[in-house]
Short mmCIF file of C-alpha atoms and ligand atoms in Angstrom, two decimals:
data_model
loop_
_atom_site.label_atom_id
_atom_site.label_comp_id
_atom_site.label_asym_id
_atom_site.label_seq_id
_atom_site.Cartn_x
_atom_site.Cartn_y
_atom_site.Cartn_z
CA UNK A 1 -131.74 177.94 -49.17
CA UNK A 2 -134.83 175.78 -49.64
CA UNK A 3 -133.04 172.41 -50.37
CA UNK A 4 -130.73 172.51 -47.60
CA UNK A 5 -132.99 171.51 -44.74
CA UNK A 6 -134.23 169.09 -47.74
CA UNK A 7 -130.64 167.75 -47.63
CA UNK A 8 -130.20 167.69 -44.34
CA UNK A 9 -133.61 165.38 -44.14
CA UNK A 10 -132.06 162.88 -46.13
CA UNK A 11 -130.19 162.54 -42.98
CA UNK A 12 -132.78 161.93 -40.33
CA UNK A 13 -132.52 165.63 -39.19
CA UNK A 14 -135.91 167.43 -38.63
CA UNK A 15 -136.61 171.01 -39.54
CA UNK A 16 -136.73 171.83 -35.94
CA UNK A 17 -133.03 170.71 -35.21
CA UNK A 18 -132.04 172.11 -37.87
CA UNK A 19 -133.34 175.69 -37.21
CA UNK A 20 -131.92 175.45 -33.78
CA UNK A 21 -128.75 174.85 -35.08
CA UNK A 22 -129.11 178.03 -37.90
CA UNK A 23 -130.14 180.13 -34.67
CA UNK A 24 -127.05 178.92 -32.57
CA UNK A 25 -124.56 179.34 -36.26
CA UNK A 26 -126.50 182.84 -36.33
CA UNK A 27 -124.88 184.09 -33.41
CA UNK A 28 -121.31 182.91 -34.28
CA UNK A 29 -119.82 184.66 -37.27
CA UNK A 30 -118.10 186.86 -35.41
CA UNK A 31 -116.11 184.29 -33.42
CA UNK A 32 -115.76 182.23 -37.00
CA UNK A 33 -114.25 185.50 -38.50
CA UNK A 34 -111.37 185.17 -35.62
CA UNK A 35 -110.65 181.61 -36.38
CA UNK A 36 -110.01 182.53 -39.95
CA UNK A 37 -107.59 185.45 -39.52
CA UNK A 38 -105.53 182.58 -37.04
CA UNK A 39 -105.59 179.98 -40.15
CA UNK A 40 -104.40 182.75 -42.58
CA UNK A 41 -101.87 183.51 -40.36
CA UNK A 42 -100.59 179.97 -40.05
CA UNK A 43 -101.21 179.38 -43.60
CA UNK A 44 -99.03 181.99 -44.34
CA UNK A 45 -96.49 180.93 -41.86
CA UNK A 46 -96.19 177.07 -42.64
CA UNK A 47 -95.79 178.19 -46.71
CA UNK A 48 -93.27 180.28 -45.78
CA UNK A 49 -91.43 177.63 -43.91
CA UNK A 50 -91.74 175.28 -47.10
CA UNK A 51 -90.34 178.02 -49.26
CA UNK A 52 -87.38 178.69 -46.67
CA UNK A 53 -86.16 175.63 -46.59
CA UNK A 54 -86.31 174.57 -50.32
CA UNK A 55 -88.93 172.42 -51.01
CA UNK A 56 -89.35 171.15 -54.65
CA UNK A 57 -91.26 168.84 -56.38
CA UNK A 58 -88.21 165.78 -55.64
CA UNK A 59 -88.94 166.22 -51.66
CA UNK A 60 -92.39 164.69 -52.40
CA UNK A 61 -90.57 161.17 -53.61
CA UNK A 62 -89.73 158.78 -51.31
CA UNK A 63 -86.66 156.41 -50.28
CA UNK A 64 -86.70 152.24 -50.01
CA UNK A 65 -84.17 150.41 -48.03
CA UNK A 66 -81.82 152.11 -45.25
CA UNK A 67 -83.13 155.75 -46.82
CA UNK A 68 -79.89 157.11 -46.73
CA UNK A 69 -79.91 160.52 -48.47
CA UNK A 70 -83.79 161.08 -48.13
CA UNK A 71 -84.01 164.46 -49.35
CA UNK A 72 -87.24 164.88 -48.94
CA UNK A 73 -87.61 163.31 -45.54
CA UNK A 74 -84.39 165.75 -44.46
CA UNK A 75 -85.94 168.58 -46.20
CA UNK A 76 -89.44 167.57 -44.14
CA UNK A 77 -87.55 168.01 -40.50
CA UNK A 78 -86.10 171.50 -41.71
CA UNK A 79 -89.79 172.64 -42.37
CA UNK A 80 -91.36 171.40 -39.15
CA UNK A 81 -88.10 172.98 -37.08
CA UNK A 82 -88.68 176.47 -39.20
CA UNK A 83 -92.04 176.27 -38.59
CA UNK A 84 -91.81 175.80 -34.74
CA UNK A 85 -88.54 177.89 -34.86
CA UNK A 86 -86.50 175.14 -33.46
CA UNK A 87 -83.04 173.62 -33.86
CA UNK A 88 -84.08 170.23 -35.09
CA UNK A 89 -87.16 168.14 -35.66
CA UNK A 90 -87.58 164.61 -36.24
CA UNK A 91 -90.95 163.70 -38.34
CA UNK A 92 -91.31 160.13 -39.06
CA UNK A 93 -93.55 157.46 -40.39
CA UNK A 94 -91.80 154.98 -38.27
CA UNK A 95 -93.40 157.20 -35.26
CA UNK A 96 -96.81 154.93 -35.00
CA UNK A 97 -98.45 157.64 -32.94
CA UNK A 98 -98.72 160.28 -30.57
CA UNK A 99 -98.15 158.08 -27.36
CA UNK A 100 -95.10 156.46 -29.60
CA UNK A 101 -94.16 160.18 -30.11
CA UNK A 102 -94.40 160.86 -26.19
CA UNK A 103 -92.93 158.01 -25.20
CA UNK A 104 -89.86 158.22 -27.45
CA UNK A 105 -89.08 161.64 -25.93
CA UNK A 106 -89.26 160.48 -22.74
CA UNK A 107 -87.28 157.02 -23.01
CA UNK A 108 -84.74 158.92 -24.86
CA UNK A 109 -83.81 161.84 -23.03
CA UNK A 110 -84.44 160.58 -19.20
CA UNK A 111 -81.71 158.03 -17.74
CA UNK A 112 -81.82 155.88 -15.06
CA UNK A 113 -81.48 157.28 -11.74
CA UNK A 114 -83.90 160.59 -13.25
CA UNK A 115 -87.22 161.79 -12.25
CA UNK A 116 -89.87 163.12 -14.54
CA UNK A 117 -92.65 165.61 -13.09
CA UNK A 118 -96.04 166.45 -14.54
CA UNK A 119 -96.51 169.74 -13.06
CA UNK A 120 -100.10 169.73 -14.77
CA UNK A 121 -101.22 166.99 -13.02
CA UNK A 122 -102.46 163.33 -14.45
CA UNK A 123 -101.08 163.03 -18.29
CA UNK A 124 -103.16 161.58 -20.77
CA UNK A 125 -104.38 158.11 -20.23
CA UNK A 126 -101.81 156.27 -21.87
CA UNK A 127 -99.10 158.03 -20.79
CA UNK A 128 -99.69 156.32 -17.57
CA UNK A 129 -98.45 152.68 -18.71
CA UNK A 130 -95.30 154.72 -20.31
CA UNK A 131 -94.46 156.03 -17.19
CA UNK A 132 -95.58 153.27 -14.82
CA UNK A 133 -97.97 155.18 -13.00
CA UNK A 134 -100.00 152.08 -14.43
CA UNK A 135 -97.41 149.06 -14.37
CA UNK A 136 -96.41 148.20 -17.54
CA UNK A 137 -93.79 146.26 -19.45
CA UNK A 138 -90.91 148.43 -20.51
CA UNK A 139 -92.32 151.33 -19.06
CA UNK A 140 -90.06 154.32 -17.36
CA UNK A 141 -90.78 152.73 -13.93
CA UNK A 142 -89.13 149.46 -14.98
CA UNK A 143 -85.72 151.29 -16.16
CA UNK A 144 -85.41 153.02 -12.57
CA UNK A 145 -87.25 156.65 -13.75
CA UNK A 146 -89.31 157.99 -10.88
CA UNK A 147 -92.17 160.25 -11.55
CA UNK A 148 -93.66 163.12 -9.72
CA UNK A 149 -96.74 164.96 -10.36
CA UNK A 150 -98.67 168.17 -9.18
CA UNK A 151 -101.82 168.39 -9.38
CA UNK A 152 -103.97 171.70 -10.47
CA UNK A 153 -105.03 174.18 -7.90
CA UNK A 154 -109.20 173.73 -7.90
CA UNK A 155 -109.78 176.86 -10.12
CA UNK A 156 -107.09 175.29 -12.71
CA UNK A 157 -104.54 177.51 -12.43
CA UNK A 158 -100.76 176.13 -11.44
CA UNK A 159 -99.84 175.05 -8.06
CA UNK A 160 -96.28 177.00 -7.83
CA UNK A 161 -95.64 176.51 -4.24
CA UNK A 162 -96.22 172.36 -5.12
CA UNK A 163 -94.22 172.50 -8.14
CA UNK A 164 -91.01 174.62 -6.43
CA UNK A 165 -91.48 171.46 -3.71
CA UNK A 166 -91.30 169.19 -6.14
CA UNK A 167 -88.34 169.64 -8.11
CA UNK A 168 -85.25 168.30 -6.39
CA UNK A 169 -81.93 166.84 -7.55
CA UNK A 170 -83.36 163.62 -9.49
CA UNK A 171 -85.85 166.23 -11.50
CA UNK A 172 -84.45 166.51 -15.28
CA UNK A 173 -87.68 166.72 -17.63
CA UNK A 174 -90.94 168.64 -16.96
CA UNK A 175 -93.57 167.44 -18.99
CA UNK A 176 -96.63 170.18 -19.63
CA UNK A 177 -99.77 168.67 -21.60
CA UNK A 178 -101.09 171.40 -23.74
CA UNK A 179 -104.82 170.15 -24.27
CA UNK A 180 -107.07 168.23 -21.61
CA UNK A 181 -107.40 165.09 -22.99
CA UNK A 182 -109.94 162.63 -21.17
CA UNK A 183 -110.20 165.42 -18.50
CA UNK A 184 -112.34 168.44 -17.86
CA UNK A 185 -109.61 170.97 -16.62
CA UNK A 186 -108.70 174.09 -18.70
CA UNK A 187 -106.77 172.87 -22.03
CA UNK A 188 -103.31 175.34 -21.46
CA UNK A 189 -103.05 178.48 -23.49
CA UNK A 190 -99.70 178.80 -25.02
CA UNK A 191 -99.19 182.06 -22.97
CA UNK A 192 -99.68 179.91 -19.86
CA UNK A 193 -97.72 177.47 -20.52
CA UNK A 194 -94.92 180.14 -21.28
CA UNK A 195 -95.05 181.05 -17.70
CA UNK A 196 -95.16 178.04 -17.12
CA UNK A 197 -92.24 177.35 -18.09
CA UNK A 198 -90.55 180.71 -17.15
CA UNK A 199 -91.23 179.50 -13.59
CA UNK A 200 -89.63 176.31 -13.74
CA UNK A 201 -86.49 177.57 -15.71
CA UNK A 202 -85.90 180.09 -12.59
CA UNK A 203 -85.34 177.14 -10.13
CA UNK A 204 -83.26 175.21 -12.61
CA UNK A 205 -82.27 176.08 -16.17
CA UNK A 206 -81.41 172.84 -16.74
CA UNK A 207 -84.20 171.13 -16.80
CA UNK A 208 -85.93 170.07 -19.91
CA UNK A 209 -89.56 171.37 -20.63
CA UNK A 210 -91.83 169.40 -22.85
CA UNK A 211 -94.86 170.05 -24.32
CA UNK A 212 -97.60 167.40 -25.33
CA UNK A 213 -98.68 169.36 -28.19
CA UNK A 214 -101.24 166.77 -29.40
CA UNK A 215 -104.68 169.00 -30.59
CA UNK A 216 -103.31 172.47 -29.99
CA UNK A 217 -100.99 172.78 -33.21
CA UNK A 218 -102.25 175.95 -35.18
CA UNK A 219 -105.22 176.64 -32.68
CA UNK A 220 -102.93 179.88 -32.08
CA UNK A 221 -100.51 181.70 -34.07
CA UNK A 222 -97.54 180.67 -31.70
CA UNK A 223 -96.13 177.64 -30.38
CA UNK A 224 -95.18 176.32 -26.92
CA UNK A 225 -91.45 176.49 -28.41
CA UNK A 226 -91.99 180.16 -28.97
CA UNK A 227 -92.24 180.36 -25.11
CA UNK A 228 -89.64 178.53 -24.10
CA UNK A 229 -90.26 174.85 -24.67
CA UNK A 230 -87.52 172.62 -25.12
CA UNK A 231 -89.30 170.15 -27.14
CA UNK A 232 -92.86 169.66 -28.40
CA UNK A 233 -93.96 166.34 -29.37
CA UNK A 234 -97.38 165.70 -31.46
CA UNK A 235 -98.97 163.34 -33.95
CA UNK A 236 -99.53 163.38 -37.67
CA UNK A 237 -103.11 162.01 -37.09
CA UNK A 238 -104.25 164.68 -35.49
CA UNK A 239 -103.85 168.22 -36.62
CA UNK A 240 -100.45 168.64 -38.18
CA UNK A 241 -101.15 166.13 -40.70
CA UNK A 242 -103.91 167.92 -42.10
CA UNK A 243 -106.07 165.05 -42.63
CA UNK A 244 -103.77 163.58 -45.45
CA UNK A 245 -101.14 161.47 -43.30
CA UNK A 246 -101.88 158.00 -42.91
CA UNK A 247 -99.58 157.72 -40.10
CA UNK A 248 -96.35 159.56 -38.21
CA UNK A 249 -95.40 161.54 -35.41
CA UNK A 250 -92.93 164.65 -35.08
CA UNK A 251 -90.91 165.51 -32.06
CA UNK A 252 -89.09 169.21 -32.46
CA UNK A 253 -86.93 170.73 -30.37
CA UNK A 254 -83.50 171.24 -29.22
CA UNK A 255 -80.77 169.73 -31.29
CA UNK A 256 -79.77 167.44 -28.24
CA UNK A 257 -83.45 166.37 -27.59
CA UNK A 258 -84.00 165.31 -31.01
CA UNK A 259 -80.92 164.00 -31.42
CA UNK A 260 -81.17 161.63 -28.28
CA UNK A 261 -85.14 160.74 -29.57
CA UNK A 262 -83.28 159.64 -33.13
CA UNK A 263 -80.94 157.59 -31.56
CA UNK A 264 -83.37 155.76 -29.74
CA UNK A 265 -86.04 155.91 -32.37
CA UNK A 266 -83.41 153.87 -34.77
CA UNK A 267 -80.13 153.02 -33.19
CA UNK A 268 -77.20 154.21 -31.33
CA UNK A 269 -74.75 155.47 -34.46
CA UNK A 270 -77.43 155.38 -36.60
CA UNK A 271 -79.68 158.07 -35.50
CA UNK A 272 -81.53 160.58 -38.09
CA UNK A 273 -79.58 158.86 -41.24
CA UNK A 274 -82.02 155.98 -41.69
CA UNK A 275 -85.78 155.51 -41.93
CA UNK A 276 -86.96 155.40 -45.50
CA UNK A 277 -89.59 157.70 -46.01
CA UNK A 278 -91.56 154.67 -48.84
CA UNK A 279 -94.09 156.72 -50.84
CA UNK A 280 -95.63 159.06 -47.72
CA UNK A 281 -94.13 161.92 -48.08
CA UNK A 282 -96.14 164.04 -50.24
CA UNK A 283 -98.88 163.41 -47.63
CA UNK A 284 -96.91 164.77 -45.25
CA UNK A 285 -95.89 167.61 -47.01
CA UNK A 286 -99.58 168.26 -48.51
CA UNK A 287 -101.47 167.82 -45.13
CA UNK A 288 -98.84 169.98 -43.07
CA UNK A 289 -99.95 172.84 -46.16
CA UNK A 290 -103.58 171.85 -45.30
CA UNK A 291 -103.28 172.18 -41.62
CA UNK A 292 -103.96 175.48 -40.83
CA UNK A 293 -107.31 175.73 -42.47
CA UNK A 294 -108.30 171.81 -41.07
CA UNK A 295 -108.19 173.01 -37.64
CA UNK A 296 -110.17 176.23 -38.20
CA UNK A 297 -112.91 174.05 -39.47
CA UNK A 298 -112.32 171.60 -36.53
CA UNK A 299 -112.24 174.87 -34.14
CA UNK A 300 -115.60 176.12 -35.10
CA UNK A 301 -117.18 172.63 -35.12
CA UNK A 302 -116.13 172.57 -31.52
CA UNK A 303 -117.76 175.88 -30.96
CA UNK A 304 -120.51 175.07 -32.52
CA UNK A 305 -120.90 172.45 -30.23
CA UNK A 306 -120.21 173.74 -27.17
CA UNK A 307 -122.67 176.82 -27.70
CA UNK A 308 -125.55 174.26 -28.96
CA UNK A 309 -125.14 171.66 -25.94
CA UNK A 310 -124.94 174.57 -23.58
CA UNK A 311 -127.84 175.64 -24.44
CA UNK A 312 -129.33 172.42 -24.54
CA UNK A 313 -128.78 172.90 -20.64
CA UNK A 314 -125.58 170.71 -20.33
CA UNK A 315 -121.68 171.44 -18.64
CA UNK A 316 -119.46 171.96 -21.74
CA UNK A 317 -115.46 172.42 -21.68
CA UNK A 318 -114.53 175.33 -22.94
CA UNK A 319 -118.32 177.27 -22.52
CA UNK A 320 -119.68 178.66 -25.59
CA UNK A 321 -117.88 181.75 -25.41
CA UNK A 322 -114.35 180.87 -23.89
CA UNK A 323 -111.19 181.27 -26.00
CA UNK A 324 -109.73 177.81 -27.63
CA UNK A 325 -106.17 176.56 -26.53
CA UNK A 326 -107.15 172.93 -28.38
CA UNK A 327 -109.97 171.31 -30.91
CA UNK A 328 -111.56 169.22 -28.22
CA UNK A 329 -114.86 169.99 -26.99
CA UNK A 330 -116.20 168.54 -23.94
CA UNK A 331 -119.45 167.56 -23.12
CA UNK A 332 -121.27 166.36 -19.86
CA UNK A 333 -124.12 164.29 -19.84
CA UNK A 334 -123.81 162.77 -16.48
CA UNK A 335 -125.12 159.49 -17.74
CA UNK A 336 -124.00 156.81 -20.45
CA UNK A 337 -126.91 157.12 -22.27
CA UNK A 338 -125.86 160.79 -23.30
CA UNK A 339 -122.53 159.50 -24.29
CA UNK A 340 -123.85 156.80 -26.50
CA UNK A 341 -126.19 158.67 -28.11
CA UNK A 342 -123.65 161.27 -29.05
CA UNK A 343 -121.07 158.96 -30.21
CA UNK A 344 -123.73 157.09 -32.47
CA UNK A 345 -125.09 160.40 -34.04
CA UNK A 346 -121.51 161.18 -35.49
CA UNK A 347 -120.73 158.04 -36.55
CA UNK A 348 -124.09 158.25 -38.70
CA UNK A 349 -122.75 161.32 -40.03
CA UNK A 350 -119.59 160.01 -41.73
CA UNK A 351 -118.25 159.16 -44.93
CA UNK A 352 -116.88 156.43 -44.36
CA UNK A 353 -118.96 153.55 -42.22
CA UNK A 354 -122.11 155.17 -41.94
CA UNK A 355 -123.52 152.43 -41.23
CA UNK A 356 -121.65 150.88 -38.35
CA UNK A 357 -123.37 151.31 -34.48
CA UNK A 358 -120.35 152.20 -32.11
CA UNK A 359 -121.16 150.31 -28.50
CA UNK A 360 -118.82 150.75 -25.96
CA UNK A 361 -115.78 148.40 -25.56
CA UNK A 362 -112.70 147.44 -23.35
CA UNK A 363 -109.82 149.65 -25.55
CA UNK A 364 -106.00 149.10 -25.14
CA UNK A 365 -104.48 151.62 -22.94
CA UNK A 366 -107.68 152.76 -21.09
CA UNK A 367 -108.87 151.56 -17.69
CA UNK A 368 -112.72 151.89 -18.23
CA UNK A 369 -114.66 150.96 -21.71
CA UNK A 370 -114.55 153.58 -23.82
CA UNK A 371 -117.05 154.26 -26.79
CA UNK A 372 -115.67 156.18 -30.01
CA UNK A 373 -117.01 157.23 -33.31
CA UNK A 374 -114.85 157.28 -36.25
CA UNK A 375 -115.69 157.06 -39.38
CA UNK A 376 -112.21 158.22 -41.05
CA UNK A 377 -110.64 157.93 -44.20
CA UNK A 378 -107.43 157.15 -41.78
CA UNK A 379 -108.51 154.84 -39.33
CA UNK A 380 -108.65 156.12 -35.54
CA UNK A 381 -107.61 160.02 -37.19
CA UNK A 382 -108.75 162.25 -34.90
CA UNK A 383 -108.46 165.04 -36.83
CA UNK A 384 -111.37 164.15 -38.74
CA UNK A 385 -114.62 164.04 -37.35
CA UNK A 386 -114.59 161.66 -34.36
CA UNK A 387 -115.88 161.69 -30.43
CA UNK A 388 -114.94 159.15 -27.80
CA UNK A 389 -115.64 158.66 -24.12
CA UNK A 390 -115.25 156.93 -21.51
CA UNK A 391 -118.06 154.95 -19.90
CA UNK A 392 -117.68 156.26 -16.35
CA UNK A 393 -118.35 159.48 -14.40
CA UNK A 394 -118.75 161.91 -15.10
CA UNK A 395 -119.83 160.86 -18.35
CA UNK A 396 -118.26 163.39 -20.30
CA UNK A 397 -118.01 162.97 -24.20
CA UNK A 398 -115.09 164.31 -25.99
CA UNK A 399 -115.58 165.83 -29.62
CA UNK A 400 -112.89 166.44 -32.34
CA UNK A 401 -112.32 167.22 -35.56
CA UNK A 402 -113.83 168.14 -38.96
CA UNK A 403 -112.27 167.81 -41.94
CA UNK A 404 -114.95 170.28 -43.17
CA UNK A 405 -116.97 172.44 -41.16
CA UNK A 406 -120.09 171.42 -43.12
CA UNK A 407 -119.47 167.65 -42.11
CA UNK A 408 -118.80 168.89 -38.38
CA UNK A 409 -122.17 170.31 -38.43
CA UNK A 410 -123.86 167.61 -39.85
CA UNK A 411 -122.33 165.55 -37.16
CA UNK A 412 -123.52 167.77 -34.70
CA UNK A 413 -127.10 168.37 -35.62
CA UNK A 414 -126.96 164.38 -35.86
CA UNK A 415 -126.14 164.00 -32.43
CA UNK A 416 -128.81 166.55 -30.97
CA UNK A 417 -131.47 164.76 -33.55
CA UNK A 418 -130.22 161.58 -31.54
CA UNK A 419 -130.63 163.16 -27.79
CA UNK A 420 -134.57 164.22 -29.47
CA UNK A 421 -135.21 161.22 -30.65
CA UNK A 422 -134.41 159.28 -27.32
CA UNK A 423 -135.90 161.80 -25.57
CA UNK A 424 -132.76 162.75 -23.38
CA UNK A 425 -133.44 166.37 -24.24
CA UNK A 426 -136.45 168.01 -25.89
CA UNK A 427 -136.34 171.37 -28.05
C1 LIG B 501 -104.09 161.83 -28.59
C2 LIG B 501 -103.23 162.27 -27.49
C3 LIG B 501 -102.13 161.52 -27.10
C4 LIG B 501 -101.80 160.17 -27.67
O1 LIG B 501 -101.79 160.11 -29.04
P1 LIG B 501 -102.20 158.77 -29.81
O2 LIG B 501 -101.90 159.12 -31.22
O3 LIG B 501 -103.63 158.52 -29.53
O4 LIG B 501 -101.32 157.70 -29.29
C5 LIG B 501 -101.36 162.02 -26.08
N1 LIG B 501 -101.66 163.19 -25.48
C6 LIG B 501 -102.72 163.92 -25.82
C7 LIG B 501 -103.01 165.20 -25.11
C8 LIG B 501 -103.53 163.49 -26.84
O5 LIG B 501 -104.59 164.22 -27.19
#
């Protein structure tokens, strides 16, 4: 297609990057072909859900006021509980985010005197002020809960002798973080986390097992609550919401866990019967239908990626062929200057603020600067196309999201046309 690479000019990208990136796509349809038959799957999965539990054209309305009665709201918790083949779900607009999502969980069913262990070792960044590991105000430290963690063995696999040592008599939740965040371990397959959790349930049944779900929702065609998870907690601005939900969070799980998360997320007495739903529903509804085929095009932008910075000669998380727990790629350039330049080519790639030059800044929550592109129809969605890293070693850059798999590339073949032009890499 002649006017393509003319298109793609219009975009700073020479006909050399963009060839290299044809070769790379060349040698990828097979893998692409995979990630399709997952998103049917799910596709088929999440309508059935919506057609199990009723949904008609009055679920997309909304409430005002107390929101007592919110069909559509109720109806909304039924379909995210099918779908994950749960008791209960609670999926809310009054969630602000995914560490709001986390955090509620926690606060809600650990009580004073408890202990929480990360048997994964350090959660993502700011789940450290929510449990205290950094102090915070409010945090799980201040009301008297103790937390434990264990660390991954070197190779990334689970230290069981650690984790039987560290469970004792305090220990009540386990919490198991599905994707790597800021790191550069293994993101957890859903099988592995099973085990997991099999583990822990054979020294005490008890204890409550929660998955950070946050970028590994439809990446496979089960669930960490189809192995045994008590609860998984996520955000609407990442890949559940399908691009279309300005805001929320979902926590789904046992009835009691959700339950005790209502209560706190409202008020004691009060629990799942209020929270007007306003006008947001139907872009709840709409992006959860849309979700299945968002991350497929966010999963082969990551690939994409991956395969085109490793051959570019640098460390990428997964490697170009690996299998995909979560949408975030990982890239190491082992000096800012990488990380800028990446960050700056996908920001020139969007939509929305095109124009604006991302420079690294000190960001709420994080204990280095941090530099992020995101130029998203819902500000800070990671869903769409956005990286973000932090400015310290080992300089990794972390890549999500795609709406489309045509903007991913573009954002990709920006960012290599960046690295050229700086002459960080040559081709
Ligand atoms: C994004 C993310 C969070 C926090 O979600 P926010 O919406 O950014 O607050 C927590 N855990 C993981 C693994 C994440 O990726």
């Amino acid at each position: 297609m002649a006017d393509l690479t003319e298109q793609y000019g219009k975009f700073g990208i020479s006909e050399k990057v963009y060839a290299f990136g044809e070769e790379i796509l060349g040698s990828l349809q097979e893998r692409f072909h995979g990630i399709d038959a997952v998103a049917e799957y799910n596709q088929l999965k999440v309508i059935r859900a919506m057609q199990e539990c009723g949904v008609s054209e009055a679920c997309l309305l909304g409430t005002t006021g107390y929101g007592y009665n919110d069909l559509g709201r109720d109806t909304l918790e039924k379909v995210y509980a099918s779908f994950f083949h749960t008791e209960d779900a609670l999926v809310r607009p009054q969630i602000t985010c995914g560490t709001h999502a986390l955090a509620l969980a926690l606060m809600s069913n650990l009580r004073p005197g408890d202990e929480l262990l990360s048997p994964v070792g350090k959660p993502y960044d700011t789940l450290e002020e929510v449990i205290g590991i950094r102090p915070s105000k409010g945090s799980l430290r201040e009301y008297g809960i103790s937390y434990r963690q264990v660390d991954l063995l070197p190779d990334g696999s689970f230290d069981y002798d650690g984790i039987r040592a560290a469970i004792n008599d305090k220990t009540r939740l386990v919490t198991i973080q599905r994707s790597k965040g800021y790191q550069t371990r293994p993101t957890l397959s859903v099988a592995q986390i099973g085990q997991l959790i099999r583990f822990v349930k054979e020294i005490r049944p008890d204890l409550i097992c929660m998955v950070d779900n946050c970028y590994g929702e439809f990446v496979e065609t089960i669930e960490p609550t189809d192995v045994g998870a008590d609860m998984v907690v996520g955000s609407l601005i990442k890949n559940p919401g399908g691009g279309l939900a300005p805001i929320g969070g979902y926590i789904a799980g046992k009835k009691e866990c959700v339950e005790n998360a209502a209560y706190r997320l409202t008020s004691p007495g009060l629990g799942k019967e209020v929270g007007a739903s306003l006008g947001i529903l139907s872009s709840f509804y709409e992006g959860l239908f849309l979700a299945p085929n968002v991350t497929a095009n966010a999963l082969k932008g990551a690939i994409f990626a991956a395969n085109i910075y490793e051959k570019l000669g640098y460390a990428v998380v997964p490697d170009g062929k690996q299998s995909r727990h979560d949408i975030i790629q990982a890239v190491t350039f082992g000096a800012p200057e990488g990380v800028i330049a990446f960050c700056q080519g996908i920001q020139a790639a969007a939509a929305v603020d095109s124009f604006v030059t991302p420079e690294p800044w000190d960001m709420p929550g994080y204990d280095s600067k941090v530099i992020m592109a995101a130029g998203a129809f819902v500000s800070g969605s990671s869903i769409e196309l956005s990286a973000d890293g932090p400015i310290a070693p080992p300089y990794a850059v972390y890549f999500q999201g795609g709406l489309t798999f045509p903007h991913a590339k573009l954002g990709i073949l920006k960012t290599v046309q960046n690295l050229l032009d700086r002459q960080i890499i040559s081709l």
